[in-house]
Amino acid sequence: MIPPSTMNALILKHDGFAPVREGAAIDTLEPYLAYGALPVPKPGPGQVLIRVRMASVNPSDLYFIKGEYGQPRVKGQPAGFEGVGDVVGGHGLYARWLKGKRVAFVGGAGGSGAWAEYIVAPAATCVVVKPGMRDEDAAGHVVNPVTAWAMFDIVKESGSKSFVFTAAFSQLGKLMAGLARDNGYAMIAVIRKESQAQHLRDLGARHVLVSTDPDFDARFAALCKSETPRILLDAVAGQQSADLFMAMPNHARWIIYGRLATQAPSISEPGQFIFLDKKIEGFWLMKWFRQTSMIGKMRTLRQVQDRFIKGAWKTEVVATVRLGDAMEHLPAALRLGDGKVMIVP
Amino acid sequence: MIPPSTMNALILKHDGFAPVREGAAIDTLEPYLAYGALPVPKPGPGQVLIRVRMASVNPSDLYFIKGEYGQPRVKGQPAGFEGVGDVVGGHGLYARWLKGKRVAFVGGAGGSGAWAEYIVAPAATCVVVKPGMRDEDAAGHVVNPVTAWAMFDIVKESGSKSFVFTAAFSQLGKLMAGLARDNGYAMIAVIRKESQAQHLRDLGARHVLVSTDPDFDARFAALCKSETPRILLDAVAGQQSADLFMAMPNHARWIIYGRLATQAPSISEPGQFIFLDKKIEGFWLMKWFRQTSMIGKMRTLRQVQDRFIKGAWKTEVVATVRLGDAMEHLPAALRLGDGKVMIVP
């Protein structure tokens, strides 16, 4: 099949960063995106052209289109970081080997994006998807599952048999719950609504705390004693995260991988860095990709796919929106909550 | 010489921690210490009895007697973490070898302290002082100089050729200035008073910024560009420290080793942990002592002594107070500022 010369896409309206931070909530896409036609991008050296089957909508996509992500927008390019599709062209040996194969890919920031009919991505970041894996699982197969796997490696390497996870009803939190249970680790999940607790327990979280519970602090303090968690995996980076970190035992590490909160957290007891050997650091999947060996990446990706194929992980999709309907329907679909929204061309 | 059975000391009046934090400033010692007689302590296995020649007064001593240090006070024990003296008794092979020798020692928290005529300390923490070294240099020979050496090792291992140092007119800051210059590193010193700047430049700081200067932020931003410092060594842990850290380039590490500030710093851009790979951690000399090999410690201590003997480092003593006069004279001596206060029995 010869690709057409033009394609439809959700196109970024602005360059760079937003002057103010509002968070990921989106009522309308109009200020940020336009649906329209673009030339089909041409693969450069080491790149492949992929016909998109399905793209996922992650919180990082929403921060990005609003100009609140860690990478600048490029006006005129399609949005969308992640998806699954078929390789239809490309340059280089590996690209030619990939041709005709179904691949999961990560792209978008600064170039061609996934919320489009076609995307150009580096061949090296494409992952061939095993036949047993559904498109729904493959489309969100890299960002969340690989992040979960890499973060769980951090927990294992820390020597701690438990960890604290905030905003735990996210896709990532659900994936972590299963990994924790299956490997004998205690996940202490912090959520906002009691109604989410049972499902998260069913998925594998050993302890689920609701942040608005009046006994929250006392229950968390008791778990810090009984489970001695030393890793806090945190997508919020707000005051409650800081307070959890202060309440955790010595040698605790606060690992920030997202920033749902808009206010600045304050550190009530900086002496804990000195006398309790605590640390704050960050996690970013792009850094993990840069620093992990090719073999390490392949091993992780194979394990991630196998987990989906055998059903230990399953992507919970709440809505699938057509690319041409996204301007109208995506904001409402995102409000359905507690599951993933997909875009299909 | 047979030690007497009783001795004079400055004795802690309280156990544990203070309920509120005030900082290291002290108007009177009455609430915290009493001058009086105690039995001379008896060395246990692996310990030596030392007749104190001179003890130093560090900020950590002042935080400790006020109950604001990271270790609890023990009522009825002498205060004082550090000093120099002559070994007059002890148990074990190494202790017997030390007998009659002049040693620098660190002790105090939870046991026998240095603001006394005699102290019992673990033989393993005693450092034999070379004959060429003055008591004034030996008495403050471990806490500040070894901290300076160990922190400078952190800078060297980071690969950064410059570092930021707050509260830089401290003893520690002065020691760091010389180490930085002699090794070709750019120290960016932050101080509070313009009057301190020239002396610190003379000691070796390449850049000296006064925190109240209206151009402070712009000058610091320019230095972050020209010197790309990646290590912030900080005894303050207040809002200005946090703001310096946010202004520093990617991969910056904020290493907190003290807490002069009483308010909690807030982190304006937690996204920097993720996308700029920044980190916050602590430094504590006691941890360094526990984690460094015996050979590593011996090498560091020999280099520290040699630096004092050849005059590259010199302890600036502003007052020497007799143990029996300390209740009356120590607070005033501490207000003389900008140099070290010693206590002699």
XYZ file of C-alpha atoms in Angstrom:
690
model
C 0.000 0.000 0.000
C 1.275 3.440 -0.897
C 0.523 6.014 1.805
C -1.565 9.003 0.694
C 0.025 12.442 0.591
C -2.218 14.049 3.209
C -3.748 12.830 6.450
C -6.033 14.046 9.222
C -4.665 14.892 12.641
C -5.258 16.779 15.890
C -2.827 19.651 15.436
C -1.174 21.733 18.170
C -2.144 25.424 18.065
C 0.735 26.768 20.187
C 4.469 26.596 20.628
C 6.369 26.173 23.878
C 4.972 26.376 27.389
C 1.884 27.927 28.991
C 2.472 30.957 31.252
C 0.320 29.479 34.062
C -0.256 25.987 35.420
C -3.818 24.690 35.669
C -3.354 20.919 35.781
C -4.530 18.188 33.409
C -8.306 18.909 33.536
C -9.725 19.811 30.131
C -13.206 21.191 29.401
C -12.614 21.862 25.732
C -9.820 21.152 23.265
C -10.450 24.318 21.222
C -7.767 26.462 22.883
C -5.089 23.833 22.271
C -5.867 21.709 19.220
C -7.483 21.874 15.774
C -8.625 18.927 13.664
C -7.363 19.253 10.122
C -5.246 17.975 7.251
C -1.447 17.797 7.175
C 1.038 16.276 4.745
C 1.874 12.682 5.722
C 5.304 13.003 7.379
C 8.325 11.521 5.606
C 10.642 9.192 7.535
C 14.248 10.350 7.791
C 17.301 8.143 8.387
C 16.588 5.495 11.044
C 12.892 6.387 11.110
C 9.764 4.504 10.154
C 6.368 5.631 8.928
C 3.541 3.978 10.868
C -0.137 3.865 9.987
C -1.779 4.409 13.358
C -4.322 1.784 14.512
C -4.999 3.249 17.945
C -3.464 5.974 20.106
C -3.810 6.263 23.873
C -4.601 9.365 25.916
C -2.316 9.660 28.936
C -2.224 12.441 31.556
C 1.137 13.453 30.047
C -0.654 14.118 26.707
C -3.088 16.482 28.417
C -0.315 18.349 30.254
C 1.586 18.537 26.977
C -1.181 20.007 24.810
C -1.812 22.605 27.558
C 1.877 23.546 27.600
C 2.431 22.256 31.141
C 4.636 19.260 30.409
C 8.422 19.185 30.684
C 8.876 19.446 26.921
C 7.835 22.370 24.695
C 4.984 22.131 22.185
C 5.692 22.582 18.459
C 2.881 24.459 16.708
C 1.530 22.718 13.618
C 2.538 19.198 14.686
C 0.047 16.499 15.722
C -0.326 15.815 19.455
C -0.143 12.330 21.022
C 2.751 10.461 22.591
C 1.871 6.796 22.263
C 0.030 4.239 20.186
C 0.056 1.089 18.101
C 0.117 0.781 14.320
C 1.560 -0.920 11.242
C 4.926 0.020 9.773
C 4.413 1.026 6.140
C 7.777 2.533 5.258
C 11.156 3.629 6.497
C 14.900 3.883 5.963
C 17.614 1.612 7.270
C 18.004 -2.115 7.862
C 15.975 -2.287 11.044
C 13.227 -0.151 9.518
C 13.007 -2.492 6.524
C 12.778 -5.486 8.873
C 9.960 -3.729 10.741
C 7.937 -3.110 7.558
C 4.536 -4.812 7.670
C 4.823 -5.500 11.408
C 2.492 -4.260 14.127
C 4.477 -2.063 16.525
C 3.892 -0.091 19.686
C 5.628 3.289 19.552
C 6.409 6.388 21.567
C 6.835 9.688 19.793
C 5.336 13.093 19.667
C 7.279 15.674 21.655
C 8.854 18.041 19.171
C 7.835 16.074 16.101
C 5.211 13.903 14.533
C 2.461 12.827 16.987
C 0.201 9.816 17.498
C -3.185 11.560 17.298
C -3.072 11.315 13.519
C -3.528 8.793 10.726
C 0.234 8.431 10.284
C 3.244 9.060 12.498
C 6.977 9.028 11.919
C 8.947 7.553 14.833
C 12.549 6.429 15.414
C 12.761 2.753 14.471
C 14.775 2.138 17.649
C 11.811 3.110 19.857
C 9.355 0.782 18.063
C 8.422 -2.446 19.791
C 7.078 -5.344 17.748
C 3.820 -6.480 19.341
C 3.246 -10.214 19.784
C 0.152 -11.524 17.942
C -1.635 -12.499 21.165
C -1.839 -8.921 22.397
C -4.936 -6.780 21.814
C -4.599 -3.340 20.177
C -6.127 -1.866 23.368
C -3.251 -3.288 25.414
C -0.597 -2.504 22.807
C -1.657 1.144 22.331
C -0.909 1.973 25.959
C 1.808 -0.580 26.206
C 4.911 1.515 26.651
C 4.276 4.613 28.781
C 2.327 3.125 31.686
C 3.397 -0.553 31.711
C 7.095 0.128 31.190
C 6.945 2.887 33.805
C 5.286 0.439 36.204
C 7.916 -2.196 35.508
C 10.825 0.239 35.866
C 9.433 1.724 39.070
C 8.848 -1.711 40.526
C 12.507 -2.444 39.784
C 13.356 0.615 41.897
C 11.304 -0.815 44.776
C 12.990 -4.222 44.452
C 16.478 -2.710 44.322
C 15.757 -0.603 47.416
C 15.456 -3.722 49.561
C 12.138 -2.471 50.950
C 9.292 -5.004 50.800
C 6.645 -2.295 50.636
C 6.029 1.044 48.948
C 3.600 3.941 49.015
C 1.737 4.920 45.836
C -0.311 8.124 45.494
C -3.118 8.818 42.995
C -3.246 5.035 42.988
C -6.440 4.599 40.965
C -4.545 5.696 37.846
C -3.734 3.163 35.126
C -0.234 3.088 36.534
C -1.489 2.409 40.057
C -3.607 -0.486 38.848
C -0.635 -2.015 37.024
C 1.552 -1.595 40.128
C -1.030 -3.320 42.336
C -0.765 -6.527 40.327
C 3.025 -6.429 40.181
C 3.188 -5.902 43.942
C 0.890 -8.780 44.840
C 2.420 -11.225 42.372
C 5.899 -10.530 43.734
C 4.962 -10.518 47.431
C 5.285 -6.764 48.034
C 2.928 -4.601 50.086
C 1.537 -1.686 48.071
C 0.171 1.078 50.302
C -2.219 2.798 47.887
C -3.463 6.327 48.544
C -6.696 7.234 46.717
C -9.284 10.002 46.903
C -12.557 8.050 46.869
C -13.656 5.161 49.052
C -15.570 3.786 46.048
C -12.235 2.993 44.325
C -10.819 0.996 47.225
C -12.260 -2.466 46.634
C -11.291 -2.625 42.952
C -7.722 -1.652 43.819
C -7.614 -4.309 46.550
C -8.892 -6.864 44.046
C -6.092 -5.878 41.670
C -3.486 -6.505 44.365
C -2.976 -3.490 46.666
C -2.476 -4.795 50.204
C -3.459 -1.525 51.926
C -5.732 1.159 50.521
C -6.070 4.510 52.316
C -8.548 7.232 51.359
C -6.848 10.610 51.669
C -9.970 12.350 53.018
C -10.484 9.768 55.788
C -10.290 11.559 59.186
C -8.101 8.689 60.455
C -5.812 8.905 57.431
C -2.744 10.230 59.276
C -3.023 7.708 62.104
C -3.562 4.803 59.716
C -0.623 5.859 57.577
C 1.605 6.230 60.639
C 0.626 2.711 61.757
C 1.487 1.294 58.304
C 4.842 3.103 58.357
C 5.575 1.159 61.565
C 4.268 -2.234 60.476
C 5.430 -2.240 56.815
C 8.383 0.242 56.954
C 7.907 1.439 53.352
C 11.009 3.221 52.056
C 9.810 4.224 48.562
C 7.122 6.820 47.839
C 6.072 6.748 44.169
C 4.234 9.979 43.618
C 2.402 11.612 40.714
C 1.014 14.465 42.822
C 3.970 16.382 44.347
C 1.653 18.398 46.596
C 1.560 19.058 50.321
C 0.052 15.701 51.210
C 2.849 13.949 49.324
C 5.413 15.949 51.298
C 3.669 15.064 54.562
C 3.614 11.358 53.675
C 7.334 11.558 52.960
C 8.021 13.237 56.317
C 5.995 10.508 58.092
C 7.887 7.661 56.425
C 10.775 5.882 58.186
C 14.476 6.647 57.786
C 16.139 6.104 54.382
C 12.806 6.937 52.681
C 13.014 8.118 49.050
C 10.331 10.338 47.524
C 10.311 9.565 43.804
C 8.301 12.142 41.878
C 7.130 11.129 38.399
C 4.235 13.542 37.895
C 2.772 16.727 39.214
C -1.002 16.694 39.567
C -0.887 19.336 42.328
C -0.586 22.967 41.348
C 0.593 24.365 44.695
C 4.218 24.095 45.863
C 4.838 21.478 48.582
C 6.802 22.597 51.611
C 9.247 20.431 53.504
C 8.442 20.718 57.201
C 11.525 18.898 58.521
C 14.583 19.349 56.277
C 16.658 17.848 59.117
C 15.332 14.466 57.984
C 17.625 14.614 54.945
C 20.581 14.780 57.323
C 19.702 12.540 60.240
C 17.239 10.127 58.609
C 19.084 9.894 55.275
C 15.979 10.720 53.234
C 16.111 11.751 49.579
C 13.925 13.336 46.911
C 14.448 12.444 43.280
C 12.506 12.118 40.043
C 11.559 9.400 37.591
C 11.130 10.038 33.879
C 10.517 7.273 31.385
C 12.549 9.064 28.690
C 15.561 9.036 30.993
C 14.993 5.346 31.683
C 14.978 4.693 27.927
C 18.217 6.639 27.498
C 20.038 4.992 30.405
C 18.889 1.382 30.112
C 20.821 -0.979 27.844
C 19.132 -2.299 24.688
C 19.068 -5.770 26.268
C 17.524 -4.405 29.451
C 14.843 -2.646 27.417
C 14.081 -5.737 25.312
C 13.813 -7.902 28.433
C 11.457 -5.439 30.100
C 9.277 -5.096 27.007
C 9.024 -8.866 26.546
C 8.000 -9.309 30.184
C 5.469 -6.493 29.855
C 3.884 -8.069 26.749
C 3.790 -11.510 28.340
C 1.956 -10.088 31.336
C -0.724 -8.664 29.076
C -0.992 -11.807 26.926
C -1.493 -14.102 29.904
C -4.093 -11.681 31.295
C -2.234 -10.640 34.467
C -2.570 -7.065 33.172
C -5.525 -5.750 31.222
C -6.060 -2.203 29.963
C -9.418 -0.904 31.185
C -10.798 1.152 28.300
C -13.778 3.387 29.148
C -14.144 5.045 25.741
C -12.818 4.860 22.198
C -13.152 8.117 20.262
C -12.690 8.527 16.488
C -10.014 11.026 15.473
C -12.578 13.131 13.570
C -14.888 13.258 16.617
C -12.212 13.973 19.211
C -12.640 17.773 19.286
C -16.273 17.229 20.238
C -16.210 14.003 22.270
C -12.794 13.658 23.919
C -13.383 16.043 26.873
C -16.577 14.189 27.864
C -14.862 10.824 27.409
C -12.066 11.932 29.759
C -14.656 12.803 32.413
C -15.923 9.195 32.413
C -12.927 8.642 34.668
C -11.130 5.622 36.070
C -10.121 3.991 32.809
C -8.335 4.661 29.596
C -9.558 6.668 26.598
C -8.330 5.636 23.148
C -8.313 7.505 19.851
C -8.720 5.629 16.546
C -8.226 7.203 13.099
C 49.052 10.223 86.872
C 46.001 8.725 88.513
C 42.809 10.540 87.502
C 40.821 12.059 90.375
C 37.402 10.621 91.209
C 35.398 13.756 90.459
C 35.605 16.452 87.796
C 33.893 19.665 86.765
C 31.665 19.813 83.711
C 28.871 21.682 81.931
C 25.979 19.293 82.556
C 22.814 18.905 80.459
C 19.627 19.771 82.358
C 17.163 18.018 80.048
C 16.528 14.775 78.238
C 15.455 14.352 74.634
C 14.249 17.048 72.259
C 12.768 20.539 72.656
C 9.099 20.944 71.726
C 9.799 24.007 69.551
C 12.641 25.058 67.248
C 14.343 28.392 67.834
C 17.687 27.964 66.068
C 21.221 28.043 67.429
C 21.146 31.553 68.983
C 21.761 31.483 72.745
C 21.353 34.406 75.180
C 21.931 32.396 78.313
C 23.015 28.839 79.086
C 20.925 28.631 82.309
C 17.914 26.879 80.723
C 20.092 24.150 79.259
C 23.265 23.608 81.284
C 24.603 23.702 84.837
C 28.249 23.881 85.893
C 28.977 21.282 88.549
C 30.844 18.200 89.691
C 30.400 14.684 88.313
C 32.253 11.412 88.874
C 35.072 11.002 86.342
C 33.610 8.521 83.791
C 35.097 5.013 83.600
C 36.174 3.642 80.219
C 34.425 0.422 79.148
C 35.751 -2.146 76.669
C 37.348 -0.449 73.629
C 37.118 2.975 75.287
C 39.715 5.451 76.479
C 39.673 8.080 79.207
C 40.953 11.427 77.946
C 41.984 14.470 79.983
C 40.564 17.319 77.935
C 42.979 20.093 76.860
C 40.537 22.099 74.782
C 37.013 21.589 73.458
C 35.461 23.418 70.516
C 32.023 25.000 70.311
C 30.264 24.123 67.033
C 26.765 25.134 65.883
C 25.812 21.464 66.318
C 26.688 21.767 70.066
C 24.310 24.706 70.436
C 21.475 22.934 68.614
C 22.163 19.873 70.756
C 22.037 21.553 74.174
C 18.783 23.264 73.118
C 17.292 19.922 72.104
C 17.130 20.827 68.412
C 19.765 18.476 67.033
C 19.081 15.131 65.376
C 20.109 13.181 68.489
C 18.390 13.278 71.902
C 19.995 14.870 74.972
C 20.780 12.730 78.035
C 20.154 14.623 81.282
C 23.079 14.588 83.715
C 25.767 14.076 81.043
C 28.312 16.720 80.019
C 27.658 18.556 76.716
C 30.293 18.983 73.980
C 30.958 16.940 70.841
C 34.584 17.574 69.996
C 37.998 18.394 71.441
C 41.637 17.490 71.968
C 43.241 15.914 75.004
C 45.663 13.336 76.419
C 44.754 9.681 76.790
C 45.205 8.715 80.444
C 43.587 5.265 80.553
C 41.562 2.671 78.720
C 40.906 -0.965 77.893
C 42.065 -2.960 74.911
C 45.223 -3.129 72.819
C 44.606 0.018 70.794
C 43.622 1.958 73.923
C 46.885 0.932 75.638
C 48.848 2.039 72.554
C 47.045 5.411 72.673
C 47.931 5.991 76.357
C 50.017 9.134 76.812
C 49.275 10.368 73.289
C 47.547 13.592 72.329
C 44.354 12.795 70.441
C 41.510 14.605 68.746
C 38.167 13.007 69.571
C 34.463 13.147 68.785
C 31.991 12.061 71.413
C 29.154 13.408 73.406
C 25.737 12.449 72.050
C 24.186 10.057 74.513
C 27.268 9.728 76.688
C 30.239 11.488 78.134
C 30.822 14.977 76.627
C 33.793 17.215 75.845
C 32.826 20.269 77.939
C 34.380 18.652 80.998
C 37.755 17.904 82.518
C 37.613 14.288 81.375
C 35.757 12.416 78.656
C 35.381 8.757 77.793
C 35.367 8.102 74.020
C 35.589 5.018 71.779
C 39.292 4.389 71.052
C 38.373 3.823 67.396
C 37.196 7.430 67.006
C 40.393 8.943 68.490
C 42.875 10.461 66.080
C 46.499 10.840 67.165
C 47.533 14.452 66.560
C 50.894 15.124 64.931
C 53.289 17.213 67.100
C 53.316 20.127 64.634
C 49.615 20.844 65.068
C 48.354 23.473 67.515
C 45.735 22.547 70.142
C 43.515 25.243 68.594
C 43.590 23.419 65.254
C 43.346 19.958 66.793
C 40.342 20.782 69.007
C 38.181 21.586 65.993
C 39.986 19.173 63.796
C 37.342 16.562 63.087
C 33.848 18.039 62.740
C 34.497 20.958 60.401
C 37.671 19.960 58.538
C 36.614 16.372 57.899
C 33.163 17.585 56.830
C 34.835 20.031 54.429
C 37.057 17.293 53.030
C 34.199 14.810 52.641
C 31.934 17.394 51.022
C 34.655 18.450 48.655
C 34.973 14.782 47.671
C 31.265 14.887 46.775
C 31.903 17.893 44.516
C 34.860 16.166 42.853
C 32.919 12.928 42.295
C 30.001 14.862 40.763
C 32.155 15.940 37.822
C 31.085 19.555 38.348
C 33.950 22.064 38.505
C 31.983 24.480 40.672
C 29.617 24.404 43.635
C 27.343 26.719 45.602
C 27.896 27.167 49.344
C 25.421 28.960 51.636
C 26.156 30.568 55.024
C 29.646 30.609 53.602
C 31.305 32.739 56.300
C 31.085 29.770 58.676
C 34.252 27.902 59.701
C 33.233 25.254 57.199
C 32.801 27.790 54.411
C 36.252 29.214 55.070
C 37.808 25.755 54.930
C 35.951 24.980 51.677
C 37.179 28.207 50.055
C 40.807 27.109 50.400
C 40.113 23.584 49.199
C 38.258 24.919 46.158
C 40.993 27.350 45.106
C 43.857 24.924 45.694
C 42.130 22.289 43.534
C 40.970 24.619 40.770
C 37.247 24.614 41.598
C 34.930 27.631 41.564
C 33.206 28.151 44.914
C 30.103 30.325 44.622
C 29.789 31.580 48.193
C 26.527 33.047 49.498
C 26.900 35.296 52.571
C 24.727 37.792 54.441
C 27.091 40.756 54.885
C 29.145 42.586 52.295
C 31.816 43.105 54.986
C 32.572 39.366 54.931
C 33.138 39.187 51.184
C 36.778 40.222 50.863
C 38.072 37.848 53.548
C 36.261 34.951 51.895
C 37.721 35.902 48.499
C 41.171 36.024 50.093
C 40.620 32.532 51.472
C 39.810 31.213 47.995
C 36.140 31.702 47.036
C 35.989 32.639 43.340
C 32.535 34.256 43.529
C 30.957 35.841 46.600
C 27.299 36.903 46.528
C 25.565 38.859 49.305
C 22.052 37.475 49.764
C 20.523 40.903 50.447
C 21.999 42.443 47.270
C 19.107 43.633 45.032
C 20.912 42.085 42.042
C 21.394 38.792 43.854
C 18.997 36.731 41.703
C 20.346 38.077 38.419
C 23.971 37.574 39.494
C 23.248 34.044 40.654
C 21.443 33.216 37.395
C 24.437 34.495 35.416
C 26.827 32.325 37.455
C 24.574 29.288 36.922
C 25.089 29.848 33.192
C 28.814 30.569 33.238
C 29.935 28.046 35.908
C 27.103 25.434 35.694
C 27.370 24.441 39.377
C 25.645 21.130 40.055
C 26.172 20.837 43.834
C 24.514 23.066 46.448
C 26.069 22.567 49.896
C 23.622 24.088 52.312
C 23.469 24.638 56.065
C 20.339 26.794 55.918
C 17.532 24.730 54.324
C 15.269 27.788 54.061
C 13.339 29.365 51.203
C 16.380 31.048 49.679
C 18.166 27.691 49.557
C 15.187 26.150 47.755
C 15.128 29.041 45.281
C 18.866 28.682 44.583
C 18.300 24.980 43.921
C 15.441 25.725 41.496
C 17.658 28.237 39.650
C 20.541 25.790 39.253
C 21.057 23.822 36.018
C 19.847 20.285 35.314
C 21.289 17.394 37.383
C 21.710 19.772 40.351
C 21.881 18.154 43.813
C 20.848 20.055 46.945
C 22.888 18.576 49.786
C 21.562 19.702 53.153
C 23.940 19.384 56.111
C 22.406 21.865 58.556
C 19.248 23.795 59.213
C 19.807 27.391 60.277
C 16.383 28.429 58.947
C 13.342 27.822 61.106
C 10.664 28.101 58.399
C 9.885 25.254 55.998
C 11.202 25.713 52.445
C 8.752 25.119 49.625
C 9.641 23.605 46.275
C 8.187 25.815 43.565
C 8.860 23.488 40.617
C 8.718 19.794 41.589
C 8.698 18.982 37.853
C 12.457 19.691 37.945
C 13.014 16.398 39.763
C 11.497 14.620 36.756
C 12.669 16.554 33.718
C 15.892 18.135 35.004
C 16.981 15.106 37.060
C 17.482 17.152 40.231
C 17.831 15.600 43.685
C 17.694 16.562 47.346
C 19.731 14.624 49.879
C 21.524 15.110 53.194
C 25.065 14.966 54.530
C 25.864 13.901 58.068
C 29.392 13.426 59.303
C 28.374 10.533 61.557
C 27.055 8.668 58.538
C 30.292 9.397 56.683
C 32.241 7.919 59.601
C 30.054 4.794 59.589
C 30.217 4.260 55.830
C 33.839 5.134 55.067
C 36.491 2.422 55.372
C 39.115 2.688 58.130
C 41.768 3.317 55.479
C 39.651 6.020 53.844
C 39.209 7.715 57.219
C 42.922 7.513 58.075
C 43.862 8.969 54.684
C 41.393 11.836 55.071
C 42.553 12.616 58.612
C 46.226 12.597 57.630
C 45.523 14.987 54.745
C 43.484 17.229 57.037
C 46.305 17.391 59.621
C 48.915 18.067 56.954
C 46.845 20.967 55.637
C 46.797 22.535 59.098
C 50.486 21.875 59.775
C 51.613 23.507 56.533
C 49.343 26.474 57.275
C 46.926 26.062 54.321
C 44.170 25.887 56.929
C 44.166 27.822 60.183
C 41.454 27.832 62.839
C 40.391 31.417 63.563
C 39.748 31.528 67.318
C 37.892 34.604 68.578
C 37.642 33.602 72.238
C 38.847 30.969 74.670
C 36.615 30.537 77.712
C 37.486 28.614 80.887
C 35.093 25.776 81.748
C 34.282 27.391 85.124
C 33.475 30.741 83.451
C 31.445 29.347 80.553
C 27.998 29.806 82.144
C 28.775 33.497 82.458
C 31.006 34.209 79.452
C 30.156 31.740 76.669
C 27.010 33.506 75.323
C 28.902 36.795 74.935
C 31.875 35.019 73.352
C 29.538 33.410 70.787
C 28.236 36.868 69.852
C 31.771 37.974 68.897
C 30.943 36.131 65.671
C 32.931 35.037 62.636
C 35.417 32.759 64.386
C 35.645 29.827 66.699
C 35.095 29.776 70.478
C 37.057 27.247 72.540
C 36.512 25.938 76.074
C 39.484 24.972 78.249
C 39.177 23.158 81.598
